[in-house]
Amino acid sequence: MKTCASFDRIKSGYERDITYLSNHAKVHEGTRAGKVSATTVHGVKGRMARVLSRHYERCPICS
């Protein structure tokens, strides 16, 4: 799958957010903040999938 620089930039931004939230959830496991971060990770992963698939459909370089 050939992708453009914009696709890679978007993906790396989301992956950075997911890593941060996952680490926060592990550090604060069992607390309200940890549970919120763990739940947020699932939403961010879904959002990343939607944004990247939308980009892939519309980008002339990626498609």
mmCIF file of C-alpha atoms in Angstrom:
data_model
loop_
_atom_site.group_PDB
_atom_site.id
_atom_site.type_symbol
_atom_site.label_atom_id
_atom_site.label_comp_id
_atom_site.label_asym_id
_atom_site.label_seq_id
_atom_site.Cartn_x
_atom_site.Cartn_y
_atom_site.Cartn_z
ATOM 1 C CA MET A 1 0.000 0.000 0.000
ATOM 2 C CA LYS A 2 1.553 3.248 -1.180
ATOM 3 C CA THR A 3 0.772 6.274 0.973
ATOM 4 C CA CYS A 4 1.676 9.944 0.914
ATOM 5 C CA ALA A 5 3.474 12.047 3.515
ATOM 6 C CA SER A 6 0.208 13.518 4.746
ATOM 7 C CA PHE A 7 -1.170 10.041 5.481
ATOM 8 C CA ASP A 8 1.982 9.194 7.451
ATOM 9 C CA ARG A 9 1.802 12.481 9.363
ATOM 10 C CA ILE A 10 -1.842 11.927 10.314
ATOM 11 C CA LYS A 11 -1.159 8.338 11.358
ATOM 12 C CA SER A 12 1.868 9.220 13.481
ATOM 13 C CA GLY A 13 -0.107 11.938 15.282
ATOM 14 C CA TYR A 14 -2.878 9.531 16.216
ATOM 15 C CA GLU A 15 -0.389 6.830 17.224
ATOM 16 C CA ARG A 16 1.371 9.324 19.495
ATOM 17 C CA ASP A 17 -1.944 10.185 21.174
ATOM 18 C CA ILE A 18 -2.839 6.508 21.573
ATOM 19 C CA THR A 19 0.543 5.742 23.145
ATOM 20 C CA TYR A 20 0.225 8.657 25.563
ATOM 21 C CA LEU A 21 -3.289 7.683 26.631
ATOM 22 C CA SER A 22 -2.381 4.000 26.989
ATOM 23 C CA ASN A 23 0.614 4.823 29.168
ATOM 24 C CA HIS A 24 -1.497 7.166 31.274
ATOM 25 C CA ALA A 25 -4.102 4.438 31.733
ATOM 26 C CA LYS A 26 -1.428 1.955 32.857
ATOM 27 C CA VAL A 27 0.143 4.371 35.331
ATOM 28 C CA HIS A 28 -3.214 5.336 36.828
ATOM 29 C CA GLU A 29 -4.818 1.892 36.625
ATOM 30 C CA GLY A 30 -7.855 1.542 38.858
ATOM 31 C CA THR A 31 -8.474 5.264 39.213
ATOM 32 C CA ARG A 32 -11.102 7.309 37.446
ATOM 33 C CA ALA A 33 -8.438 9.050 35.314
ATOM 34 C CA GLY A 34 -7.024 5.701 34.223
ATOM 35 C CA LYS A 35 -10.426 4.360 33.271
ATOM 36 C CA VAL A 36 -11.255 7.481 31.269
ATOM 37 C CA SER A 37 -7.943 7.263 29.416
ATOM 38 C CA ALA A 38 -8.500 3.586 28.632
ATOM 39 C CA THR A 39 -11.964 4.339 27.276
ATOM 40 C CA THR A 40 -10.680 7.290 25.277
ATOM 41 C CA VAL A 41 -8.088 5.074 23.588
ATOM 42 C CA HIS A 42 -10.868 3.049 21.954
ATOM 43 C CA GLY A 43 -12.511 6.199 20.617
ATOM 44 C CA VAL A 44 -9.235 7.559 19.280
ATOM 45 C CA LYS A 45 -8.502 4.273 17.479
ATOM 46 C CA GLY A 46 -11.895 4.385 15.790
ATOM 47 C CA ARG A 47 -11.456 8.026 14.864
ATOM 48 C CA MET A 48 -8.000 7.271 13.426
ATOM 49 C CA ALA A 49 -9.451 4.486 11.276
ATOM 50 C CA ARG A 50 -12.205 6.755 9.929
ATOM 51 C CA VAL A 51 -9.855 9.649 9.195
ATOM 52 C CA LEU A 52 -7.245 7.484 7.486
ATOM 53 C CA SER A 53 -9.780 5.607 5.363
ATOM 54 C CA ARG A 54 -11.400 8.906 4.338
ATOM 55 C CA HIS A 55 -7.977 10.290 3.436
ATOM 56 C CA TYR A 56 -7.069 7.143 1.498
ATOM 57 C CA GLU A 57 -10.293 7.348 -0.539
ATOM 58 C CA ARG A 58 -9.840 11.009 -1.471
ATOM 59 C CA CYS A 59 -6.064 11.350 -1.885
ATOM 60 C CA PRO A 60 -4.865 10.972 -5.485
ATOM 61 C CA ILE A 61 -1.405 9.859 -4.333
ATOM 62 C CA CYS A 62 -2.645 7.184 -1.943
ATOM 63 C CA SER A 63 -5.322 5.699 -4.204
#
